[in-house]
Coordinates of C-alpha atoms in Angstrom, one line a residue:
Chain A
M1252 CA 70.7 152.3 -14.5
Q1253 CA 72.7 152.2 -11.3
P1254 CA 76.5 152.5 -11.5
D1255 CA 78.4 149.3 -11.1
L1256 CA 79.3 148.3 -7.6
V1257 CA 82.5 146.4 -8.5
Q1258 CA 84.5 147.0 -11.7
I1259 CA 87.5 144.7 -12.4
H1260 CA 89.5 146.0 -15.3
D1261 CA 92.1 143.8 -17.0
A1262 CA 93.3 142.5 -13.6
T1263 CA 96.2 140.0 -13.4
V1264 CA 97.5 138.3 -10.3
G1265 CA 100.8 136.5 -10.6
F1266 CA 102.3 134.0 -8.2
G1267 CA 105.9 133.6 -9.5
R1268 CA 105.6 132.6 -13.1
I1269 CA 102.0 131.5 -12.9
K1270 CA 99.2 134.0 -13.6
A1271 CA 96.4 132.7 -11.4
V1272 CA 94.2 135.5 -12.8
D1273 CA 95.2 136.7 -16.3
G1274 CA 93.6 139.8 -17.7
V1275 CA 90.2 139.5 -16.2
S1276 CA 87.5 142.2 -16.6
L1277 CA 84.2 141.8 -14.8
V1278 CA 81.5 144.2 -13.4
I1279 CA 79.1 143.4 -10.6
Q1280 CA 75.9 145.5 -10.3
P1281 CA 74.3 146.4 -7.0
G1282 CA 71.8 143.8 -5.8
E1283 CA 72.8 141.2 -8.4
T1284 CA 74.3 137.7 -7.9
V1285 CA 77.2 136.8 -10.1
G1286 CA 78.0 133.1 -10.1
L1287 CA 81.7 132.5 -10.7
I1288 CA 82.2 128.9 -12.0
G1289 CA 85.4 127.1 -12.7
E1290 CA 87.3 124.0 -11.7
S1291 CA 90.2 123.8 -9.2
G1292 CA 93.2 125.7 -10.4
S1293 CA 91.0 127.9 -12.7
G1294 CA 91.8 131.0 -10.5
K1295 CA 88.3 131.6 -9.2
S1296 CA 89.3 131.7 -5.6
T1297 CA 92.1 134.1 -6.4
L1298 CA 89.6 136.3 -8.2
A1299 CA 87.3 136.3 -5.2
R1300 CA 90.2 137.2 -2.9
L1301 CA 91.2 140.0 -5.2
I1302 CA 87.7 141.5 -4.8
V1303 CA 87.8 141.4 -1.0
D1304 CA 91.3 142.9 -1.0
L1305 CA 93.0 139.8 0.3
V1306 CA 95.4 139.8 -2.7
R1307 CA 96.4 142.7 -4.8
P1308 CA 96.6 142.8 -8.6
S1309 CA 100.0 142.8 -10.2
S1310 CA 98.4 144.9 -13.0
G1311 CA 95.0 146.2 -13.7
Q1312 CA 92.4 147.7 -11.3
V1313 CA 89.7 146.7 -9.0
R1314 CA 87.2 149.5 -8.3
F1315 CA 84.4 149.5 -5.7
D1316 CA 81.8 152.2 -5.9
G1317 CA 84.1 153.9 -8.5
R1318 CA 87.1 154.1 -6.3
D1319 CA 90.3 152.2 -7.2
L1320 CA 91.2 149.9 -4.2
A1321 CA 94.9 150.6 -4.8
T1322 CA 94.5 154.3 -4.1
L1323 CA 92.6 153.9 -0.7
D1324 CA 94.3 155.2 2.4
A1325 CA 94.4 153.2 5.6
S1326 CA 91.0 154.4 7.0
A1327 CA 89.2 154.1 3.6
R1328 CA 90.6 150.6 3.3
R1329 CA 89.3 149.6 6.7
A1330 CA 85.9 151.0 5.7
Y1331 CA 86.1 148.9 2.5
R1332 CA 86.7 145.8 4.6
R1333 CA 83.4 146.4 6.3
D1334 CA 81.6 146.9 3.0
A1335 CA 83.0 143.7 1.4
Q1336 CA 82.8 140.5 3.4
M1337 CA 83.7 136.9 2.6
I1338 CA 81.9 133.7 3.6
F1339 CA 84.6 131.0 3.7
Q1340 CA 84.2 127.5 2.4
D1341 CA 85.0 125.7 5.7
P1342 CA 83.5 127.6 8.5
V1343 CA 84.9 125.4 11.3
A1344 CA 88.4 125.9 9.9
S1345 CA 87.9 129.7 9.4
L1346 CA 86.6 130.3 12.9
S1347 CA 88.9 130.2 15.9
P1348 CA 88.3 127.0 17.9
R1349 CA 89.1 128.8 21.1
L1350 CA 86.5 131.4 21.0
T1351 CA 82.8 130.9 21.7
I1352 CA 80.4 131.7 18.9
G1353 CA 79.3 134.8 21.0
R1354 CA 82.9 136.1 21.0
L1355 CA 83.3 135.2 17.3
L1356 CA 80.3 137.4 16.5
A1357 CA 81.5 140.2 18.6
E1358 CA 85.0 140.2 17.2
P1359 CA 84.3 142.0 13.9
L1360 CA 82.6 144.8 15.9
Q1361 CA 85.7 145.2 18.1
I1362 CA 88.1 145.2 15.2
H1363 CA 86.1 148.0 13.6
G1364 CA 85.8 149.9 16.9
L1365 CA 82.0 149.7 17.1
D1366 CA 80.2 150.0 20.4
R1367 CA 79.3 146.5 21.4
T1368 CA 76.3 147.3 23.6
Q1369 CA 74.8 149.4 20.9
A1370 CA 75.4 146.8 18.2
W1371 CA 74.6 143.7 20.2
P1372 CA 70.8 143.7 19.8
G1373 CA 71.4 143.8 16.0
V1374 CA 73.7 140.8 16.3
L1375 CA 71.0 138.9 18.2
E1376 CA 68.4 139.8 15.6
L1377 CA 70.8 138.5 12.9
L1378 CA 71.3 135.3 14.8
R1379 CA 67.6 134.7 14.8
R1380 CA 67.4 135.7 11.2
V1381 CA 69.9 133.0 10.1
G1382 CA 67.9 130.5 12.1
L1383 CA 70.2 129.9 15.1
P1384 CA 69.0 129.6 18.7
G1385 CA 70.4 132.1 21.3
T1386 CA 71.9 129.2 23.2
I1387 CA 74.5 128.7 20.5
L1388 CA 76.4 131.8 21.7
G1389 CA 78.0 129.9 24.5
K1390 CA 79.2 127.0 22.3
Y1391 CA 82.4 126.5 20.4
P1392 CA 82.5 126.0 16.7
H1393 CA 83.3 122.3 16.9
Q1394 CA 80.2 121.7 19.1
V1395 CA 77.7 122.6 16.4
S1396 CA 76.6 120.8 13.3
G1397 CA 78.0 121.5 9.8
G1398 CA 74.8 123.3 8.8
Q1399 CA 74.8 125.4 11.9
A1400 CA 78.5 126.3 11.5
R1401 CA 77.7 127.6 8.0
R1402 CA 75.0 129.8 9.5
V1403 CA 77.5 131.1 12.1
G1404 CA 79.9 132.0 9.2
I1405 CA 77.1 133.8 7.4
A1406 CA 76.0 135.7 10.5
R1407 CA 79.6 136.7 11.2
A1408 CA 80.0 138.0 7.6
L1409 CA 76.8 140.1 8.0
V1410 CA 77.5 141.6 11.5
L1411 CA 79.2 144.6 9.9
R1412 CA 76.3 145.1 7.5
P1413 CA 78.4 144.8 4.3
R1414 CA 77.1 145.7 0.8
L1415 CA 79.1 143.0 -1.0
V1416 CA 79.3 139.4 0.1
V1417 CA 81.7 137.0 -1.6
A1418 CA 80.7 133.4 -0.8
D1419 CA 83.3 130.8 -1.6
E1420 CA 81.7 127.4 -2.1
P1421 CA 79.0 128.1 0.6
T1422 CA 77.4 124.6 0.3
A1423 CA 80.4 122.4 -0.4
G1424 CA 80.5 119.4 1.9
L1425 CA 77.0 119.8 3.1
D1426 CA 74.4 117.1 2.9
V1427 CA 71.8 117.6 0.3
S1428 CA 69.1 117.6 2.9
V1429 CA 70.4 120.9 4.4
Q1430 CA 71.9 122.4 1.2
G1431 CA 68.5 123.7 0.0
D1432 CA 67.8 125.5 3.3
L1433 CA 71.1 127.3 3.1
V1434 CA 70.6 128.4 -0.5
N1435 CA 67.1 129.6 0.5
L1436 CA 68.6 131.5 3.4
L1437 CA 71.2 133.3 1.3
T1438 CA 68.5 134.3 -1.2
E1439 CA 66.3 135.7 1.6
L1440 CA 69.2 137.6 3.3
Q1441 CA 70.1 139.2 -0.1
R1442 CA 66.5 140.5 -0.4
D1443 CA 66.3 141.6 3.2
F1444 CA 69.7 143.3 3.5
G1445 CA 70.0 144.5 -0.1
L1446 CA 73.2 142.5 -0.6
T1447 CA 75.2 142.0 -3.7
Y1448 CA 76.7 138.5 -4.1
L1449 CA 79.6 137.0 -5.8
L1450 CA 79.0 133.3 -5.5
V1451 CA 82.0 131.1 -6.2
S1452 CA 81.3 127.4 -6.8
H1453 CA 82.0 124.4 -8.9
N1454 CA 78.4 123.2 -8.2
L1455 CA 76.5 124.4 -11.2
N1456 CA 73.1 123.5 -9.7
V1457 CA 73.6 125.7 -6.6
V1458 CA 74.8 128.6 -8.8
R1459 CA 71.8 128.2 -11.1
A1460 CA 69.4 128.5 -8.1
M1461 CA 71.0 131.8 -7.1
A1462 CA 72.8 133.7 -9.9
D1463 CA 71.5 136.4 -12.3
R1464 CA 74.7 136.1 -14.3
F1465 CA 77.4 133.5 -14.8
A1466 CA 81.1 134.1 -15.2
V1467 CA 82.9 130.9 -16.3
M1468 CA 86.6 130.7 -15.6
Y1469 CA 89.3 128.5 -17.2
L1470 CA 93.0 128.6 -16.5
G1471 CA 93.0 132.2 -15.2
Q1472 CA 90.7 133.7 -17.8
L1473 CA 87.0 134.3 -18.1
V1474 CA 85.8 132.3 -21.1
E1475 CA 82.1 133.2 -21.0
V1476 CA 80.1 135.9 -19.1
G1477 CA 76.4 136.5 -19.5
P1478 CA 72.9 136.0 -18.1
A1479 CA 72.4 132.7 -16.3
K1480 CA 69.3 131.7 -18.2
T1481 CA 70.8 132.4 -21.6
I1482 CA 74.0 130.5 -20.8
F1483 CA 72.2 127.5 -19.4
A1484 CA 69.8 127.3 -22.3
K1485 CA 72.5 127.9 -25.0
P1486 CA 76.1 127.9 -23.8
A1487 CA 78.4 129.6 -26.3
H1488 CA 81.8 128.3 -25.1
P1489 CA 82.5 124.6 -25.6
Y1490 CA 83.9 124.5 -22.1
T1491 CA 80.7 125.9 -20.6
R1492 CA 78.7 123.3 -22.6
A1493 CA 80.8 120.5 -21.2
L1494 CA 80.5 121.8 -17.7
I1495 CA 76.8 122.0 -17.9
A1496 CA 76.6 118.5 -19.4
A1497 CA 78.9 117.1 -16.7
T1498 CA 76.7 118.3 -13.8
P1499 CA 75.6 115.1 -12.1
R1500 CA 71.9 114.7 -12.1
L1501 CA 69.5 112.0 -10.9
D1502 CA 69.0 110.0 -14.1
P1503 CA 67.4 106.6 -13.6
D1504 CA 66.7 106.3 -17.3
R1505 CA 70.4 107.1 -18.2
T1506 CA 69.6 109.8 -20.7
Q1507 CA 72.5 112.0 -19.7
P1508 CA 75.2 112.1 -22.4
H1509 CA 78.6 110.6 -21.6
A1510 CA 81.5 112.8 -20.8
L1511 CA 82.0 115.4 -23.5
L1512 CA 85.7 116.1 -22.8
A1513 CA 88.8 114.1 -22.7
G1514 CA 92.1 115.0 -21.0
E1515 CA 92.6 117.4 -18.1
M1516 CA 93.4 121.0 -17.5
P1517 CA 96.9 121.7 -18.6
N1518 CA 99.6 122.6 -16.1
P1519 CA 99.4 126.5 -15.6
N1520 CA 103.2 126.4 -15.7
A1521 CA 103.2 125.2 -19.3
L1522 CA 100.2 126.7 -21.1
P1523 CA 99.4 125.4 -24.5
P1524 CA 99.9 127.7 -27.5
G1525 CA 96.7 129.3 -28.9
C1526 CA 93.5 128.9 -27.0
R1527 CA 94.0 127.6 -23.5
F1528 CA 91.1 125.1 -23.9
Q1529 CA 92.4 123.6 -27.2
T1530 CA 93.9 120.6 -25.5
R1531 CA 90.5 119.4 -24.4
C1532 CA 88.1 121.1 -26.9
P1533 CA 86.3 118.8 -29.3
L1534 CA 86.0 121.6 -31.8
A1535 CA 89.6 122.8 -31.8
D1536 CA 91.3 123.2 -35.2
A1537 CA 94.7 124.5 -36.4
H1538 CA 93.7 128.1 -35.9
C1539 CA 92.6 127.4 -32.3
R1540 CA 96.0 125.7 -31.7
A1541 CA 97.9 128.7 -33.0
V1542 CA 96.1 131.9 -32.1
E1543 CA 94.8 132.8 -28.7
P1544 CA 91.2 134.0 -28.9
G1545 CA 90.3 137.5 -27.5
E1546 CA 87.0 138.4 -25.9
T1547 CA 84.2 138.9 -28.3
M1548 CA 80.7 140.1 -27.6
L1549 CA 77.8 138.1 -29.1
G1550 CA 74.6 139.6 -30.3
D1551 CA 72.8 139.0 -27.0
G1552 CA 75.5 140.9 -25.0
R1553 CA 77.4 137.8 -23.8
I1554 CA 81.2 137.9 -23.7
V1555 CA 82.9 134.8 -25.0
R1556 CA 86.6 133.9 -25.5
C1557 CA 86.4 131.4 -28.4
H1558 CA 87.1 131.4 -32.1
K1559 CA 84.0 129.2 -32.7
P1560 CA 81.3 130.1 -30.3
L1561 CA 78.3 127.7 -30.3
A1562 CA 75.6 130.3 -29.9
Chain B
M378 CA 68.6 83.0 -8.9
R379 CA 72.3 82.9 -8.4
E380 CA 73.7 83.2 -4.9
P381 CA 74.9 86.7 -4.2
L382 CA 78.7 87.2 -3.8
V383 CA 78.2 88.7 -0.4
K384 CA 75.3 88.3 2.0
I385 CA 75.1 90.7 4.9
R386 CA 72.6 89.8 7.6
D387 CA 71.7 91.9 10.8
L388 CA 75.1 93.6 10.8
T389 CA 75.3 95.7 13.9
V390 CA 78.4 97.8 14.7
H391 CA 78.9 99.9 17.9
F392 CA 81.7 102.3 18.7
R393 CA 82.7 103.6 22.1
T394 CA 82.8 107.4 22.2
G395 CA 83.2 110.2 24.8
H396 CA 79.4 110.5 24.9
G397 CA 78.5 106.9 25.2
T398 CA 78.0 104.0 22.7
A399 CA 77.4 105.0 19.1
Q400 CA 75.1 102.6 17.3
V401 CA 76.6 103.2 13.9
L402 CA 75.0 100.2 12.1
R403 CA 71.9 98.5 13.3
N404 CA 70.7 95.2 11.8
V405 CA 71.8 96.0 8.3
S406 CA 70.9 93.3 5.8
L407 CA 71.7 93.4 2.1
D408 CA 73.0 91.3 -0.8
L409 CA 75.8 92.2 -3.2
G410 CA 74.7 90.2 -6.2
R411 CA 77.4 88.7 -8.5
G412 CA 78.2 91.1 -11.3
R413 CA 75.9 93.8 -9.9
A414 CA 76.9 97.4 -9.2
V415 CA 75.3 98.2 -5.8
G416 CA 75.0 101.8 -4.7
V417 CA 74.9 102.6 -1.0
V418 CA 73.5 106.0 -0.5
G419 CA 73.3 108.0 2.7
E420 CA 74.2 111.3 4.2
S421 CA 76.9 112.0 6.8
G422 CA 76.5 109.8 9.8
S423 CA 74.4 107.2 8.0
G424 CA 77.0 104.5 8.5
K425 CA 77.9 104.0 4.8
S426 CA 81.6 104.2 5.3
T427 CA 81.5 101.9 8.4
L428 CA 79.6 99.4 6.2
A429 CA 82.6 99.3 3.8
A430 CA 85.1 99.2 6.7
S431 CA 83.2 96.2 8.2
L432 CA 83.7 94.2 5.0
L433 CA 87.4 95.0 4.9
R434 CA 87.8 94.8 8.7
L435 CA 89.3 98.3 8.7
L436 CA 87.4 99.2 11.9
P437 CA 88.8 101.7 14.3
A438 CA 90.2 100.8 17.8
N439 CA 87.1 102.1 19.6
L440 CA 85.0 99.3 18.1
A441 CA 82.7 98.1 20.9
L442 CA 80.6 95.5 19.1
I443 CA 80.3 93.8 15.7
D444 CA 77.5 91.4 15.4
G445 CA 75.5 89.6 12.6
T446 CA 77.0 87.9 9.6
I447 CA 78.9 88.8 6.5
E448 CA 78.9 85.7 4.2
L449 CA 81.3 85.2 1.3
D450 CA 80.9 81.9 -0.5
G451 CA 78.8 80.6 2.5
R452 CA 81.5 81.4 5.0
N453 CA 80.8 84.0 7.7
L454 CA 83.7 86.4 7.7
L455 CA 82.9 87.7 11.1
A456 CA 83.5 84.2 12.6
L457 CA 87.0 83.9 10.9
P458 CA 90.2 84.9 12.7
I459 CA 91.0 88.5 11.8
S460 CA 94.2 87.4 10.0
Q461 CA 92.1 85.5 7.5
T462 CA 89.8 88.4 6.8
I463 CA 92.8 90.7 6.3
A464 CA 94.1 88.2 3.7
L465 CA 91.0 89.0 1.6
R466 CA 92.1 92.6 1.1
G467 CA 93.7 93.0 -2.3
T468 CA 92.9 89.4 -3.3
R469 CA 89.1 89.1 -3.2
F470 CA 88.2 92.6 -2.1
A471 CA 89.7 95.8 -3.4
M472 CA 89.0 99.4 -2.4
I473 CA 89.0 102.7 -4.2
F474 CA 89.2 105.5 -1.7
Q475 CA 88.0 109.1 -2.0
D476 CA 91.4 110.6 -1.8
P477 CA 94.0 108.7 -3.9
M478 CA 96.8 110.9 -2.6
T479 CA 96.5 109.3 0.9
A480 CA 96.0 105.8 -0.5
L481 CA 99.1 105.9 -2.7
N482 CA 102.5 105.8 -1.1
P483 CA 104.3 109.0 -1.9
V484 CA 107.9 107.6 -1.7
F485 CA 107.4 104.7 -4.2
T486 CA 106.9 105.0 -8.0
I487 CA 103.5 104.2 -9.4
G488 CA 105.1 101.2 -11.2
N489 CA 106.6 99.8 -8.0
Q490 CA 103.2 100.0 -6.2
L491 CA 101.3 98.5 -9.2
I492 CA 103.7 95.6 -9.4
E493 CA 103.8 94.8 -5.6
L494 CA 100.0 94.6 -5.3
Q495 CA 99.9 91.9 -7.9
R496 CA 102.3 89.7 -5.9
A497 CA 99.6 88.3 -3.6
K498 CA 98.1 86.4 -6.5
R499 CA 101.2 85.9 -8.7
P500 CA 104.0 85.3 -6.2
K501 CA 106.2 83.6 -8.8
A502 CA 105.6 85.9 -11.8
A503 CA 108.6 87.7 -13.3
K504 CA 108.8 91.4 -12.5
A505 CA 108.8 92.2 -16.2
E506 CA 105.5 90.4 -16.7
L507 CA 103.8 92.3 -13.8
R508 CA 105.2 95.6 -15.1
D509 CA 103.8 94.8 -18.5
R510 CA 100.4 94.0 -17.0
A511 CA 100.5 97.3 -15.0
A512 CA 101.4 99.3 -18.1
R513 CA 98.5 97.7 -20.1
M514 CA 96.1 98.4 -17.2
L515 CA 97.2 102.1 -17.1
A516 CA 96.6 102.4 -20.8
R517 CA 93.2 100.8 -20.3
V518 CA 92.1 103.4 -17.7
G519 CA 93.1 106.2 -20.1
I520 CA 96.6 107.2 -19.0
A521 CA 98.8 108.1 -22.0
D522 CA 102.4 107.0 -22.3
P523 CA 101.9 104.4 -19.5
V524 CA 105.4 102.9 -19.7
R525 CA 107.1 106.2 -18.9
R526 CA 104.3 107.0 -16.3
L527 CA 105.2 103.8 -14.3
D528 CA 108.5 105.4 -13.3
Q529 CA 106.8 108.5 -11.9
Y530 CA 105.7 109.3 -8.3
P531 CA 102.1 110.0 -7.2
H532 CA 102.8 113.7 -6.9
E533 CA 103.6 113.9 -10.6
F534 CA 100.0 112.9 -11.4
S535 CA 96.9 115.2 -11.4
G536 CA 93.9 114.4 -9.2
G537 CA 92.0 112.8 -12.0
M538 CA 95.0 110.8 -13.1
R539 CA 95.6 109.6 -9.6
Q540 CA 92.1 108.3 -9.4
R541 CA 92.6 106.5 -12.7
V542 CA 95.7 104.9 -11.1
M543 CA 93.7 103.8 -8.1
I544 CA 91.1 102.2 -10.4
A545 CA 93.9 100.5 -12.3
A546 CA 95.4 99.3 -9.0
A547 CA 92.0 97.8 -7.9
L548 CA 91.6 96.1 -11.2
L549 CA 95.1 94.6 -11.2
T550 CA 94.2 92.6 -8.1
D551 CA 91.5 90.7 -10.0
A552 CA 89.4 91.1 -6.9
E553 CA 85.8 89.9 -7.2
L554 CA 84.4 92.8 -5.1
L555 CA 85.4 96.3 -5.8
I556 CA 84.4 98.8 -3.1
A557 CA 84.5 102.5 -4.1
D558 CA 83.9 105.1 -1.3
E559 CA 83.0 108.4 -2.8
P560 CA 85.5 107.9 -5.7
T561 CA 84.8 111.2 -7.5
T562 CA 84.0 113.6 -4.6
A563 CA 87.4 115.2 -4.7
L564 CA 87.3 115.7 -8.5
D565 CA 86.1 118.6 -10.6
P566 CA 82.8 118.1 -12.6
T567 CA 84.3 117.5 -16.0
I568 CA 86.9 115.1 -14.7
E569 CA 84.2 113.4 -12.5
A570 CA 82.2 112.8 -15.7
Q571 CA 85.2 111.3 -17.3
I572 CA 85.9 108.9 -14.4
V573 CA 82.2 107.9 -14.2
A574 CA 82.2 107.1 -17.9
L575 CA 85.4 105.0 -17.4
M576 CA 83.9 103.1 -14.4
R577 CA 80.8 102.4 -16.3
E578 CA 82.7 101.1 -19.3
L579 CA 85.0 98.9 -17.2
H580 CA 82.1 97.5 -15.2
D581 CA 80.3 96.5 -18.4
E582 CA 83.4 95.1 -19.9
I583 CA 85.1 93.3 -17.0
G584 CA 82.1 92.5 -14.9
G585 CA 82.8 91.9 -11.2
T586 CA 80.8 93.1 -8.3
L587 CA 80.9 96.8 -7.4
M588 CA 79.8 98.4 -4.1
L589 CA 79.7 102.2 -4.7
I590 CA 79.3 104.3 -1.6
S591 CA 78.1 107.9 -2.2
H592 CA 76.0 110.7 -1.0
S593 CA 75.2 111.6 -4.7
L594 CA 72.0 110.2 -6.1
G595 CA 73.2 111.3 -9.5
L596 CA 76.4 109.3 -9.4
I597 CA 74.5 106.2 -8.1
S598 CA 71.9 106.5 -10.8
Q599 CA 74.6 106.7 -13.5
L600 CA 76.5 103.7 -12.3
C601 CA 74.5 101.2 -10.2
D602 CA 72.0 98.4 -10.9
D603 CA 70.8 98.2 -7.3
V604 CA 70.5 100.8 -4.5
V605 CA 70.5 100.6 -0.7
V606 CA 69.4 103.7 1.2
L607 CA 70.9 104.0 4.6
Y608 CA 69.6 106.4 7.3
A609 CA 71.1 106.7 10.8
G610 CA 72.7 103.2 10.6
T611 CA 69.7 101.3 9.2
V612 CA 68.6 100.2 5.7
V613 CA 65.4 102.2 5.0
E614 CA 64.9 101.1 1.4
T615 CA 66.5 98.8 -1.2
G616 CA 65.8 97.6 -4.7
P617 CA 66.7 97.9 -8.3
M618 CA 68.1 101.5 -8.9
A619 CA 65.6 102.6 -11.5
D620 CA 62.6 101.3 -9.5
V621 CA 63.7 102.9 -6.3
F622 CA 64.4 106.3 -7.9
R623 CA 61.3 106.3 -10.1
N624 CA 59.0 105.0 -7.4
P625 CA 60.5 105.6 -4.0
L626 CA 58.6 103.9 -1.1
H627 CA 60.2 105.3 2.0
P628 CA 59.5 108.9 3.0
Y629 CA 63.2 109.5 3.5
T630 CA 64.1 108.3 -0.1
R631 CA 61.3 110.5 -1.4
A632 CA 62.6 113.5 0.6
L633 CA 66.2 112.9 -0.6
I634 CA 65.1 112.8 -4.2
A635 CA 63.1 116.0 -3.8
C636 CA 66.3 117.7 -2.6
E637 CA 67.9 117.2 -6.0
I638 CA 68.1 120.5 -7.8
A639 CA 66.0 120.1 -11.0
D640 CA 67.2 121.2 -14.4
D641 CA 64.7 124.0 -14.7
V642 CA 65.6 125.7 -11.4
T643 CA 66.3 129.4 -11.8
R644 CA 67.4 132.2 -9.6
G645 CA 65.2 132.8 -6.5
D646 CA 63.3 129.4 -6.7
R647 CA 63.0 127.9 -3.3
L648 CA 64.9 124.6 -2.9
A649 CA 63.6 121.6 -1.0
S650 CA 65.3 120.4 2.1
I651 CA 64.6 118.0 4.9
P652 CA 63.8 119.9 8.1
G653 CA 65.5 118.8 11.4
E654 CA 68.7 116.8 11.8
V655 CA 69.9 113.3 11.8
P656 CA 69.5 111.8 15.3
D657 CA 72.5 111.4 17.5
V658 CA 73.5 107.7 17.2
T659 CA 74.6 107.7 20.8
R660 CA 71.1 108.7 21.9
L661 CA 68.7 107.1 19.4
P662 CA 65.0 107.6 20.0
P663 CA 62.8 104.5 20.3
G664 CA 61.0 103.7 17.2
C665 CA 61.8 104.8 13.6
S666 CA 64.9 107.0 13.5
F667 CA 63.4 109.1 10.7
A668 CA 60.3 109.9 12.7
N669 CA 61.4 113.3 13.9
R670 CA 61.8 114.6 10.3
C671 CA 59.1 112.5 8.6
P672 CA 56.1 114.3 7.0
D673 CA 54.0 111.2 7.4
V674 CA 54.8 110.4 11.0
V675 CA 52.0 109.0 13.3
P676 CA 52.4 108.3 17.1
A677 CA 53.0 104.5 16.4
C678 CA 56.2 105.4 14.5
R679 CA 57.8 106.5 17.7
E680 CA 57.1 103.2 19.5
A681 CA 58.8 100.4 17.5
V682 CA 61.6 100.2 14.9
P683 CA 59.8 99.3 11.7
D684 CA 60.9 96.1 10.0
L685 CA 62.4 96.0 6.5
R686 CA 59.4 94.6 4.7
S687 CA 59.1 93.2 1.2
F688 CA 57.1 95.1 -1.5
G689 CA 57.2 93.0 -4.6
P690 CA 60.3 91.2 -6.0
D691 CA 63.6 92.8 -4.9
R692 CA 61.9 95.8 -3.2
R693 CA 62.1 96.3 0.5
A694 CA 61.4 99.3 2.7
A695 CA 61.3 99.9 6.5
C696 CA 58.3 102.0 7.1
S697 CA 55.0 101.0 8.8
R698 CA 53.1 103.6 6.8
I699 CA 53.5 102.2 3.3

């Protein structure tokens, strides 16, 4: 078995009194896609940023290729920033409006001191590979369609030939008629470039089409981690089950069950005692309201944070 | 059959833009039947939000043309002075927006806003009575401790709770037509499911006519009785929801349904998409606007815009190849 590419060990990120990420451990193996699912405020974007070194843990470690990111010197850190790239949710907002797409694609090369003339044929090949015409190089981000802007964001992330790509809601806001194309493209690029993906999304359908493993986050903690197929067929955590049931699907016969949950995610400033999900959990009892569950491993290797797992 | 609440015929709306005239709606005809929940589905640029804005006369300043008829009780709203159509807002029409934070006023309490909006119909009612109605409506939409919540400001509510407040606000107007524009898009999935369940329950219980605008076929299938499919500013298909989704007639409707990610999709499966892009509404090609993406296209499709033809009771589609 290959060594893990990313190892997050008991990492916590605090913003003031709030722990956006609270004691999270997760490994990512080379070549796999981990789908990180959770709702707004669950801490999934902070966890993604932790992995690409945009925020630092207040405790715990993040290791890439076995090396603790906290111990890297300046040049090793720069090298890491080539290896780990992020695709942002809103490409038009994340790309400078004053630079042409050609300049935007050349910028990462410049920052990392690579020879532009040598690297440029590779950039053009990449452009073709993500399905963009060469004529787009002279345009500005606002002059292209939403789908094309996503492709520019993808090409820009791949210019430095990273090993790990963190994609934050790569299809959010796209029309369904182009969403499938983008998911297919990401899958092909993974195969062709040997990429490892962390896919952050609240769209379970998109994650299902891409991920080998799921990591489900709730209020700063991972509540279930395991193979995507197993989790989809038999979710163990009541929150995962509710999330899967809530995924909107075309249902002309109205067979989909009604909402399984009541209430909303508690304020992270005032966490409930016991299990963090107890305020919405249909199965919670006195024990759940008093004692916080730890991580347990189920027989199939899944990790669940629940006193009463369903599977 | 009962007369529909709203009859829209040949509604055409053009905007002036930097690149010429945008034909945002072209000859849109549809009925909003009394008590029906009508879903308007379309992708970005289909004109679905302009359709809602035309009913409410919330059209932008670059409006170049509005033509056709929007009939309410046999009166053509487009022929009335604007002041009279504005008077319909909050009395006969109410709107639930995508982002409740921009629709609620941040400097007034929820109670204040929920009381004032009732004044149009109850100018002489005592404040205590309107406050009591507001509290009962908040409780009805699932907000705990409603009397205390009335004294709070919008920022003290979570996103899901604000959307519940918007629904309560719309219902407090006793409007006959409720227009909801992507009411759950900004919400997380488990909260979205809760709001959908609430809207379904309220529609069954209170009745009234609902026009739900969304890009989500899933949402429309869960809430609506009828569906209208818009593409590049025209109606391409309409009919009862279950019929349209089980047996779509127009190639665009079929392609949209195929893009839904099925329950049994697993990693690496290729997903469907619709090749090409929506035409630029400032430079529409002659003929069918879906022709450049249509798998069934023949040369005749590029010559004349197909009529919305009838296919059995309540079913219509605009394609010459059916």
